[in-house]
Amino acid sequence: MQSKIKISLRFKFLICYLLLVVLTVGLLNTYGHKLMYQRLLDNAETSIYNEAEEIKSQYLANAYLVKSSITSIRKQLCAIHNATGIRIWISETDGKIIIDSDMQKNKEGYNINEYDSSLLSKQTVNSTNADNLLSDQSFCVVYPVTSGLDISFYIILSLPVNTLHSQAVQNVDAILICYIIISALLFIALLFLYLQTVIPLKSMQQAAKEYAAGHYDYQMPEYAGHDHTDLAGAIQYLATKMKDTNEYQKNFIANVSHDFRSPLTSIKGYTQAMADGTIPPEMQGKYLDIILFEVERLTKLTNNLLSLSEFENKGVPLEISTFDINKELKRCLATFEQRCTQKHISLDITFDAKTSLVDADQSKIEQVIQNLVDNAIKFSNDDSTIEIHTREKNQKVFVSVKDHGIGIPKESLGKVWKRFYKTDLSRGKDKKGTGLGLPITKEIIENHGENINVISTEGVGTEFIFSLPKHTE
């Protein structure tokens, strides 16, 4: 239905364009022709009056010499007639024509008053044939030649109106041809613009609808070299981001469901077993410890999710203070002493400066250190070393946590910052992890306006480096 409406609208625009062209052509052929004829008539009237003035001054200035010079005057008037198409009569005051410039339809000796008694009393007549004295309907100008107060002769000049109509038609036709050519060129230009803009935009609109419906594999036609290539690229980029977001949401829900289901299943199972007496009282302490452990897992997971959500929404204000990052590192590392002893892991701590003051949120940076060192211990091999190093450069303090463990595959390096992401190599070692530690760490550092990077080689080890603003006096 929508397609039919769009086709109908395009058809209506085409019909309107054609109607406009047809109406313009009709207007030019009617009103335009009338205006053109009137203009030619006005020009002809001026020209004929000028011609009459010229004839009077050259041939009829001396009335006494006219009759003796009729042959010569006739010859001159015939030349004017042939050159201009204006027929010239010289008549006496009683209306008798004594000279006619048209030798083929000569009316010399005819009396005008016998055919049209009112003609000589007028100055101009737009269309007359003087009761068939003229062979064609003509525009006439009557110019009296006076001598003192008396009229000596009449100069009657006539121009066939069909000549003026023909000239008007020719002029209008020339305008019409130009108009039709311009209309055709304009149509071609509009068609070109339609093909260059509307068609691609419709394709993009369709693509946007497909992407909005979740069809992210829909292929948008390419429009290389067009002005809207950037727009098409932006839509495709948006579709890619929507696809990634959609996949992320699916994975997020799947991971959250999995990470919540596992401890909840354990809690439910052990609680049910204790309730129905399957687990004897002397064994219940052991399973209560397991239930408490799973509850702590759920609590940690929930808190991490809340923290990450707050950071991403910029809803947690940082409490910036000045503290010694070296001292903070020593304090945090002390909490891992027991775990390091169990795995025979030694901590190699190196500080380039005895004191490195930074401006940051101390509690949040403590969380960053805890996450990074926890990861390092978790994925380090037994009897290995974890190196912690701080150095100052360009008003920054850089903190490095480097282990010599299993490492991260190259293809997984860019994914470690995603929620719940765990590399295949880490899954066997990270049974207690939530997959949220590194995303939270990244959000904390970025909220400080700083950066964190990871360098890793599979089977060799991993190094995390983050920066903090150095305190300036």
Short mmCIF file of C-alpha atoms in Angstrom, two decimals:
data_model
loop_
_atom_site.label_atom_id
_atom_site.label_comp_id
_atom_site.label_asym_id
_atom_site.label_seq_id
_atom_site.Cartn_x
_atom_site.Cartn_y
_atom_site.Cartn_z
CA MET A 1 0.00 0.00 0.00
CA GLN A 2 2.80 2.37 0.92
CA SER A 3 4.61 1.59 -2.36
CA LYS A 4 1.43 2.39 -4.32
CA ILE A 5 1.10 5.72 -2.52
CA LYS A 6 4.71 6.63 -3.34
CA ILE A 7 4.25 5.66 -6.99
CA SER A 8 1.05 7.71 -7.08
CA LEU A 9 2.86 10.75 -5.67
CA ARG A 10 5.61 10.46 -8.27
CA PHE A 11 2.95 10.11 -10.97
CA LYS A 12 1.17 13.21 -9.67
CA PHE A 13 4.37 15.23 -9.77
CA LEU A 14 4.98 14.09 -13.35
CA ILE A 15 1.42 14.98 -14.37
CA CYS A 16 1.75 18.40 -12.72
CA TYR A 17 5.00 19.01 -14.59
CA LEU A 18 3.45 18.02 -17.95
CA LEU A 19 0.33 20.12 -17.25
CA LEU A 20 2.54 23.09 -16.46
CA VAL A 21 4.36 22.64 -19.77
CA VAL A 22 1.11 22.24 -21.75
CA LEU A 23 -0.56 25.22 -20.05
CA THR A 24 2.49 27.39 -20.71
CA VAL A 25 2.51 26.37 -24.37
CA GLY A 26 -1.22 27.12 -24.62
CA LEU A 27 -0.78 30.48 -22.91
CA LEU A 28 2.01 31.45 -25.28
CA ASN A 29 -0.07 30.44 -28.30
CA THR A 30 -3.05 32.53 -27.16
CA TYR A 31 -2.33 35.42 -24.86
CA GLY A 32 1.36 35.44 -25.82
CA HIS A 33 0.47 35.64 -29.52
CA LYS A 34 -1.98 38.46 -28.83
CA LEU A 35 0.64 40.45 -26.91
CA MET A 36 3.23 39.84 -29.62
CA TYR A 37 0.79 40.91 -32.38
CA GLN A 38 -0.11 44.08 -30.49
CA ARG A 39 3.52 44.95 -30.03
CA LEU A 40 4.24 44.38 -33.72
CA LEU A 41 1.18 46.51 -34.57
CA ASP A 42 2.43 49.37 -32.39
CA ASN A 43 5.87 49.14 -34.00
CA ALA A 44 4.28 49.03 -37.48
CA GLU A 45 2.18 52.11 -36.71
CA THR A 46 5.25 54.08 -35.69
CA SER A 47 7.19 52.84 -38.69
CA ILE A 48 4.35 53.67 -41.12
CA TYR A 49 3.95 57.18 -39.73
CA ASN A 50 7.66 57.73 -40.15
CA GLU A 51 7.42 56.42 -43.68
CA ALA A 52 4.55 58.81 -44.39
CA GLU A 53 6.59 61.73 -43.07
CA GLU A 54 9.47 60.70 -45.32
CA ILE A 55 7.26 60.41 -48.41
CA LYS A 56 5.68 63.80 -47.73
CA SER A 57 9.01 65.55 -47.29
CA GLN A 58 10.62 63.97 -50.34
CA TYR A 59 7.86 63.68 -52.93
CA LEU A 60 4.81 65.71 -51.95
CA ALA A 61 6.30 68.88 -50.47
CA ASN A 62 5.39 70.87 -53.59
CA ALA A 63 1.80 70.08 -54.57
CA TYR A 64 2.18 71.91 -57.93
CA LEU A 65 4.89 69.50 -59.07
CA VAL A 66 3.12 66.27 -58.10
CA LYS A 67 1.04 65.83 -61.23
CA SER A 68 4.01 66.47 -63.46
CA SER A 69 6.09 63.92 -61.54
CA ILE A 70 3.60 61.07 -61.09
CA THR A 71 5.67 58.56 -63.07
CA SER A 72 8.81 59.32 -61.06
CA ILE A 73 6.97 59.28 -57.75
CA ARG A 74 5.25 56.03 -58.63
CA LYS A 75 8.59 54.44 -59.36
CA GLN A 76 9.97 55.53 -55.99
CA LEU A 77 6.90 54.38 -54.09
CA CYS A 78 7.02 50.98 -55.83
CA ALA A 79 10.58 50.59 -54.55
CA ILE A 80 9.46 51.41 -51.01
CA HIS A 81 6.57 48.95 -51.33
CA ASN A 82 8.87 46.17 -52.48
CA ALA A 83 11.34 46.88 -49.69
CA THR A 84 8.91 47.23 -46.77
CA GLY A 85 5.72 45.48 -47.87
CA ILE A 86 3.76 48.67 -47.17
CA ARG A 87 1.29 49.54 -49.94
CA ILE A 88 1.10 53.26 -50.66
CA TRP A 89 -1.74 55.21 -52.23
CA ILE A 90 -1.68 58.89 -53.10
CA SER A 91 -5.18 60.23 -53.47
CA GLU A 92 -6.68 63.60 -54.23
CA THR A 93 -8.95 65.28 -51.76
CA ASP A 94 -12.04 63.86 -53.48
CA GLY A 95 -10.73 60.32 -52.85
CA LYS A 96 -9.47 59.53 -56.36
CA ILE A 97 -6.29 57.38 -56.27
CA ILE A 98 -3.66 58.92 -58.54
CA ILE A 99 -0.68 56.73 -57.52
CA ASP A 100 -0.68 53.07 -56.36
CA SER A 101 2.62 51.43 -55.38
CA ASP A 102 1.25 47.96 -56.13
CA MET A 103 1.57 47.50 -59.90
CA GLN A 104 -0.04 44.05 -59.92
CA LYS A 105 -3.21 45.06 -58.07
CA ASN A 106 -3.16 48.65 -59.21
CA LYS A 107 -6.17 50.76 -58.23
CA GLU A 108 -5.23 54.06 -59.83
CA GLY A 109 -8.34 55.91 -60.97
CA TYR A 110 -10.48 54.26 -58.29
CA ASN A 111 -12.29 56.51 -55.83
CA ILE A 112 -11.85 55.48 -52.20
CA ASN A 113 -15.03 57.25 -51.10
CA GLU A 114 -17.08 55.05 -53.39
CA TYR A 115 -15.90 52.00 -51.44
CA ASP A 116 -15.39 53.31 -47.93
CA SER A 117 -16.52 56.88 -47.41
CA SER A 118 -15.20 57.02 -43.82
CA LEU A 119 -11.66 55.84 -44.50
CA LEU A 120 -10.14 59.25 -45.33
CA SER A 121 -11.62 60.78 -42.21
CA LYS A 122 -9.70 58.41 -39.96
CA GLN A 123 -6.09 58.36 -38.90
CA THR A 124 -5.64 54.61 -38.37
CA VAL A 125 -7.73 51.55 -39.02
CA ASN A 126 -6.60 48.32 -37.39
CA SER A 127 -8.18 45.95 -39.89
CA THR A 128 -10.01 46.83 -43.09
CA ASN A 129 -10.11 45.98 -46.79
CA ALA A 130 -12.00 49.19 -47.74
CA ASP A 131 -14.96 47.20 -48.95
CA ASN A 132 -12.75 44.95 -51.13
CA LEU A 133 -10.75 47.83 -52.56
CA LEU A 134 -7.82 46.21 -50.76
CA SER A 135 -7.32 42.54 -51.52
CA ASP A 136 -6.37 41.68 -47.90
CA GLN A 137 -7.41 42.83 -44.47
CA SER A 138 -4.87 45.54 -43.69
CA PHE A 139 -3.74 47.98 -41.08
CA CYS A 140 -4.16 51.43 -42.60
CA VAL A 141 -2.73 54.85 -41.80
CA VAL A 142 -4.25 57.96 -43.45
CA TYR A 143 -1.83 60.87 -43.57
CA PRO A 144 -3.15 64.15 -45.00
CA VAL A 145 -0.70 66.45 -46.84
CA THR A 146 -1.61 70.07 -46.24
CA SER A 147 -0.72 73.30 -47.91
CA GLY A 148 -1.56 76.12 -45.54
CA LEU A 149 -4.95 75.28 -44.08
CA ASP A 150 -6.03 73.16 -47.04
CA ILE A 151 -5.47 69.47 -47.67
CA SER A 152 -3.65 68.86 -50.95
CA PHE A 153 -3.35 65.08 -50.94
CA TYR A 154 -3.85 62.01 -48.80
CA ILE A 155 -1.16 59.40 -48.27
CA ILE A 156 -2.81 56.07 -47.44
CA LEU A 157 -0.38 53.42 -46.27
CA SER A 158 -1.58 49.85 -45.65
CA LEU A 159 0.12 46.75 -44.32
CA PRO A 160 -1.66 43.35 -44.51
CA VAL A 161 -2.45 42.18 -40.99
CA ASN A 162 -1.69 38.60 -41.97
CA THR A 163 1.93 39.72 -42.30
CA LEU A 164 1.86 40.93 -38.71
CA HIS A 165 0.15 37.73 -37.58
CA SER A 166 2.81 35.67 -39.35
CA GLN A 167 5.57 37.63 -37.67
CA ALA A 168 3.82 37.20 -34.30
CA VAL A 169 3.51 33.45 -34.89
CA GLN A 170 7.18 33.21 -35.86
CA ASN A 171 8.27 35.08 -32.74
CA VAL A 172 6.02 33.01 -30.46
CA ASP A 173 7.21 29.81 -32.15
CA ALA A 174 10.81 30.82 -31.49
CA ILE A 175 9.95 31.39 -27.82
CA LEU A 176 8.09 28.06 -27.72
CA ILE A 177 11.02 26.18 -29.18
CA CYS A 178 13.33 27.70 -26.57
CA TYR A 179 10.82 26.92 -23.83
CA ILE A 180 10.40 23.31 -24.95
CA ILE A 181 14.16 22.84 -25.12
CA ILE A 182 14.55 24.37 -21.64
CA SER A 183 11.69 22.18 -20.32
CA ALA A 184 13.33 19.06 -21.77
CA LEU A 185 16.70 20.02 -20.29
CA LEU A 186 15.04 20.79 -16.97
CA PHE A 187 13.28 17.41 -17.04
CA ILE A 188 16.59 15.69 -17.74
CA ALA A 189 18.21 17.66 -14.92
CA LEU A 190 15.38 16.74 -12.52
CA LEU A 191 15.57 13.11 -13.61
CA PHE A 192 19.33 13.16 -13.04
CA LEU A 193 18.87 14.70 -9.58
CA TYR A 194 16.16 12.13 -8.83
CA LEU A 195 18.46 9.28 -9.79
CA GLN A 196 21.39 10.83 -7.93
CA THR A 197 19.55 11.75 -4.73
CA VAL A 198 16.06 10.32 -4.27
CA ILE A 199 16.84 6.76 -5.41
CA PRO A 200 19.92 6.43 -3.16
CA LEU A 201 18.06 8.06 -0.27
CA LYS A 202 15.19 5.58 -0.71
CA SER A 203 17.70 2.75 -0.69
CA MET A 204 19.20 4.14 2.51
CA GLN A 205 15.72 4.52 3.99
CA GLN A 206 14.98 0.88 3.17
CA ALA A 207 18.33 -0.15 4.64
CA ALA A 208 17.58 1.81 7.82
CA LYS A 209 14.21 0.01 8.12
CA GLU A 210 15.90 -3.37 7.63
CA TYR A 211 18.51 -2.57 10.26
CA ALA A 212 15.84 -1.30 12.65
CA ALA A 213 14.00 -4.62 12.17
CA GLY A 214 17.18 -6.45 13.17
CA HIS A 215 18.22 -7.57 9.68
CA TYR A 216 21.83 -6.52 10.11
CA ASP A 217 23.06 -8.64 7.19
CA TYR A 218 21.07 -6.52 4.72
CA GLN A 219 23.45 -5.19 2.06
CA MET A 220 23.01 -1.53 1.18
CA PRO A 221 23.85 -0.66 -2.47
CA GLU A 222 27.12 1.20 -2.84
CA TYR A 223 27.08 4.77 -4.16
CA ALA A 224 30.73 5.52 -4.73
CA GLY A 225 31.47 9.08 -5.82
CA HIS A 226 28.14 10.49 -4.62
CA ASP A 227 27.75 13.30 -2.14
CA HIS A 228 25.73 11.04 0.13
CA THR A 229 28.39 8.31 0.34
CA ASP A 230 29.20 9.59 3.85
CA LEU A 231 25.55 9.24 4.85
CA ALA A 232 25.44 5.65 3.56
CA GLY A 233 28.66 4.91 5.44
CA ALA A 234 27.22 6.44 8.61
CA ILE A 235 24.08 4.27 8.33
CA GLN A 236 26.19 1.15 7.79
CA TYR A 237 28.41 2.13 10.72
CA LEU A 238 25.31 2.62 12.87
CA ALA A 239 24.00 -0.78 11.75
CA THR A 240 27.32 -2.39 12.70
CA LYS A 241 27.18 -0.74 16.12
CA MET A 242 23.53 -1.83 16.54
CA LYS A 243 24.53 -5.37 15.59
CA ASP A 244 27.39 -5.32 18.09
CA THR A 245 25.13 -3.88 20.77
CA ASN A 246 22.46 -6.48 20.06
CA GLU A 247 24.99 -9.30 20.23
CA TYR A 248 26.48 -7.75 23.35
CA GLN A 249 23.05 -7.61 25.00
CA LYS A 250 22.39 -11.25 24.13
CA ASN A 251 25.78 -12.29 25.48
CA PHE A 252 25.31 -10.06 28.51
CA ILE A 253 21.98 -11.67 29.38
CA ALA A 254 23.38 -15.14 28.72
CA ASN A 255 26.43 -14.49 30.90
CA VAL A 256 24.44 -12.90 33.73
CA SER A 257 21.96 -15.76 33.62
CA HIS A 258 24.78 -18.31 33.69
CA ASP A 259 26.72 -16.58 36.47
CA PHE A 260 23.59 -16.21 38.60
CA ARG A 261 22.15 -19.64 37.84
CA SER A 262 25.21 -21.60 38.91
CA PRO A 263 25.47 -20.28 42.52
CA LEU A 264 21.68 -20.15 42.89
CA THR A 265 21.46 -23.79 41.82
CA SER A 266 24.07 -24.73 44.41
CA ILE A 267 22.37 -22.71 47.16
CA LYS A 268 18.96 -24.15 46.32
CA GLY A 269 20.26 -27.71 46.09
CA TYR A 270 22.19 -27.70 49.35
CA THR A 271 19.44 -25.85 51.22
CA GLN A 272 16.83 -28.32 49.96
CA ALA A 273 19.06 -31.23 50.91
CA MET A 274 19.50 -29.89 54.44
CA ALA A 275 15.78 -29.17 54.74
CA ASP A 276 14.69 -32.69 53.78
CA GLY A 277 17.45 -34.36 55.85
CA THR A 278 19.49 -35.70 52.95
CA ILE A 279 22.57 -34.05 54.44
CA PRO A 280 23.12 -35.18 58.03
CA PRO A 281 23.57 -32.51 60.72
CA GLU A 282 27.25 -33.26 61.19
CA MET A 283 27.89 -32.48 57.52
CA GLN A 284 25.78 -29.32 57.31
CA GLY A 285 28.62 -26.99 58.41
CA LYS A 286 30.62 -27.92 55.30
CA TYR A 287 27.71 -27.18 52.97
CA LEU A 288 26.79 -24.00 54.80
CA ASP A 289 30.32 -22.74 54.02
CA ILE A 290 29.68 -23.55 50.34
CA ILE A 291 26.36 -21.67 50.47
CA LEU A 292 28.08 -18.65 52.08
CA PHE A 293 30.78 -18.76 49.39
CA GLU A 294 28.14 -18.77 46.64
CA VAL A 295 26.26 -15.91 48.35
CA GLU A 296 29.48 -13.90 48.41
CA ARG A 297 29.91 -14.65 44.68
CA LEU A 298 26.41 -13.34 43.97
CA THR A 299 27.02 -10.27 46.12
CA LYS A 300 30.30 -9.53 44.36
CA LEU A 301 28.70 -10.02 40.94
CA THR A 302 25.79 -7.71 41.82
CA ASN A 303 28.09 -5.03 43.23
CA ASN A 304 30.33 -5.20 40.18
CA LEU A 305 27.37 -4.85 37.84
CA LEU A 306 26.11 -1.84 39.79
CA SER A 307 29.57 -0.24 39.80
CA LEU A 308 30.06 -0.78 36.10
CA SER A 309 26.62 0.62 35.29
CA GLU A 310 27.25 3.69 37.45
CA PHE A 311 30.62 4.34 35.80
CA GLU A 312 29.27 3.95 32.26
CA ASN A 313 26.48 6.40 33.03
CA LYS A 314 28.96 8.82 34.63
CA GLY A 315 26.85 8.67 37.76
CA VAL A 316 29.63 8.14 40.30
CA PRO A 317 31.53 11.33 41.21
CA LEU A 318 35.22 10.87 41.87
CA GLU A 319 36.59 11.99 45.24
CA ILE A 320 39.94 13.34 44.08
CA SER A 321 42.71 13.53 46.68
CA THR A 322 46.50 13.58 46.70
CA PHE A 323 48.21 10.39 47.82
CA ASP A 324 51.38 8.38 47.31
CA ILE A 325 50.66 5.66 44.74
CA ASN A 326 53.78 3.74 45.87
CA LYS A 327 52.50 3.55 49.43
CA GLU A 328 49.05 2.53 48.18
CA LEU A 329 50.58 -0.26 46.10
CA LYS A 330 52.50 -1.64 49.09
CA ARG A 331 49.35 -1.61 51.23
CA CYS A 332 47.27 -3.37 48.57
CA LEU A 333 49.96 -5.95 47.78
CA ALA A 334 50.17 -6.90 51.43
CA THR A 335 46.62 -8.28 51.23
CA PHE A 336 47.73 -10.83 48.60
CA GLU A 337 50.57 -12.26 50.69
CA GLN A 338 48.75 -15.47 51.62
CA ARG A 339 47.68 -16.23 48.03
CA CYS A 340 51.18 -15.56 46.72
CA THR A 341 52.62 -17.89 49.38
CA GLN A 342 50.22 -20.68 48.37
CA LYS A 343 51.37 -20.50 44.73
CA HIS A 344 55.00 -19.70 45.57
CA ILE A 345 54.74 -16.43 43.68
CA SER A 346 57.14 -13.61 44.51
CA LEU A 347 56.34 -9.92 44.07
CA ASP A 348 59.08 -7.79 42.49
CA ILE A 349 58.30 -4.14 43.36
CA THR A 350 60.29 -1.36 41.66
CA PHE A 351 59.68 2.38 42.17
CA ASP A 352 61.66 4.90 40.10
CA ALA A 353 60.94 7.55 42.76
CA LYS A 354 60.71 7.04 46.49
CA THR A 355 57.43 8.98 46.56
CA SER A 356 55.04 9.40 43.60
CA LEU A 357 52.16 11.68 44.46
CA VAL A 358 49.07 11.50 42.27
CA ASP A 359 45.70 13.28 42.15
CA ALA A 360 43.02 10.57 41.98
CA ASP A 361 40.20 8.82 43.82
CA GLN A 362 42.17 6.65 46.26
CA SER A 363 39.43 4.07 46.89
CA LYS A 364 38.80 3.61 43.15
CA ILE A 365 42.51 3.27 42.37
CA GLU A 366 42.75 0.69 45.18
CA GLN A 367 40.02 -1.25 43.35
CA VAL A 368 42.04 -1.03 40.10
CA ILE A 369 45.17 -2.38 41.82
CA GLN A 370 43.18 -5.17 43.50
CA ASN A 371 41.69 -6.24 40.15
CA LEU A 372 44.97 -6.21 38.26
CA VAL A 373 47.01 -8.01 40.93
CA ASP A 374 44.19 -10.52 41.48
CA ASN A 375 44.24 -11.31 37.75
CA ALA A 376 48.03 -11.55 37.72
CA ILE A 377 48.07 -14.07 40.59
CA LYS A 378 45.16 -16.02 39.14
CA PHE A 379 46.81 -16.57 35.75
CA SER A 380 50.44 -16.84 36.87
CA ASN A 381 52.21 -20.16 36.95
CA ASP A 382 53.43 -21.51 40.27
CA ASP A 383 56.95 -20.47 41.28
CA SER A 384 56.82 -17.37 39.08
CA THR A 385 57.27 -13.63 39.65
CA ILE A 386 54.86 -10.70 39.36
CA GLU A 387 56.55 -7.38 38.64
CA ILE A 388 55.00 -4.12 39.87
CA HIS A 389 56.67 -0.95 38.64
CA THR A 390 55.96 2.80 38.83
CA ARG A 391 57.68 5.55 36.87
CA GLU A 392 57.10 9.26 36.24
CA LYS A 393 57.05 10.90 32.80
CA ASN A 394 55.53 14.11 31.40
CA GLN A 395 53.44 14.95 34.46
CA LYS A 396 52.09 11.40 34.56
CA VAL A 397 52.74 8.45 36.83
CA PHE A 398 52.66 5.08 35.04
CA VAL A 399 51.86 1.92 36.97
CA SER A 400 52.72 -1.49 35.52
CA VAL A 401 51.55 -4.93 36.71
CA LYS A 402 53.31 -7.72 34.82
CA ASP A 403 52.94 -11.47 35.26
CA HIS A 404 54.67 -14.45 33.64
CA GLY A 405 51.61 -16.62 33.24
CA ILE A 406 49.52 -18.13 30.44
CA GLY A 407 49.13 -14.82 28.52
CA ILE A 408 46.26 -13.73 26.32
CA PRO A 409 45.81 -14.84 22.68
CA LYS A 410 46.36 -12.06 20.15
CA GLU A 411 42.81 -12.27 18.84
CA SER A 412 41.44 -11.80 22.37
CA LEU A 413 43.43 -8.73 23.40
CA GLY A 414 40.77 -6.27 22.23
CA LYS A 415 37.99 -8.20 23.96
CA VAL A 416 39.33 -8.35 27.52
CA TRP A 417 37.58 -5.07 28.35
CA LYS A 418 34.14 -6.46 27.50
CA ARG A 419 31.77 -7.52 30.24
CA PHE A 420 31.90 -11.23 31.17
CA TYR A 421 34.53 -11.93 28.55
CA LYS A 422 36.90 -14.76 29.42
CA THR A 423 39.49 -16.21 27.06
CA ASP A 424 39.36 -19.93 26.42
CA LEU A 425 42.75 -20.26 28.12
CA SER A 426 41.48 -18.59 31.28
CA ARG A 427 38.27 -20.52 31.74
CA GLY A 428 39.92 -23.41 33.53
CA LYS A 429 41.74 -21.08 35.96
CA ASP A 430 39.01 -18.43 36.43
CA LYS A 431 36.21 -20.41 37.97
CA LYS A 432 35.58 -17.73 40.61
CA GLY A 433 35.87 -14.71 38.31
CA THR A 434 32.89 -12.70 37.08
CA GLY A 435 34.46 -11.29 33.93
CA LEU A 436 33.73 -7.77 35.19
CA GLY A 437 37.04 -6.85 36.87
CA LEU A 438 38.82 -5.51 33.78
CA PRO A 439 35.76 -3.59 32.42
CA ILE A 440 35.40 -1.90 35.83
CA THR A 441 39.13 -1.17 35.89
CA LYS A 442 38.97 0.46 32.45
CA GLU A 443 35.93 2.56 33.42
CA ILE A 444 37.66 3.81 36.59
CA ILE A 445 40.83 4.83 34.73
CA GLU A 446 38.90 6.48 31.87
CA ASN A 447 36.74 8.38 34.39
CA HIS A 448 40.01 9.86 35.64
CA GLY A 449 40.72 10.99 32.07
CA GLU A 450 43.61 8.53 31.80
CA ASN A 451 44.39 5.38 29.78
CA ILE A 452 45.05 1.72 30.46
CA ASN A 453 46.73 -0.66 28.00
CA VAL A 454 47.49 -4.36 27.87
CA ILE A 455 50.51 -6.11 26.34
CA SER A 456 50.46 -9.88 26.24
CA THR A 457 52.12 -12.87 24.58
CA GLU A 458 50.45 -16.23 24.80
CA GLY A 459 52.47 -18.59 26.99
CA VAL A 460 54.83 -15.78 28.10
CA GLY A 461 52.79 -13.41 30.24
CA THR A 462 50.69 -10.23 30.40
CA GLU A 463 51.42 -6.63 31.38
CA PHE A 464 48.81 -3.99 32.25
CA ILE A 465 49.95 -0.35 32.27
CA PHE A 466 47.78 2.56 33.40
CA SER A 467 48.50 6.23 33.95
CA LEU A 468 47.49 8.70 36.66
CA PRO A 469 47.92 12.49 36.82
CA LYS A 470 51.01 13.45 38.77
CA HIS A 471 50.43 15.89 41.62
CA THR A 472 51.82 19.38 40.94
CA GLU A 473 52.40 21.99 43.59
#
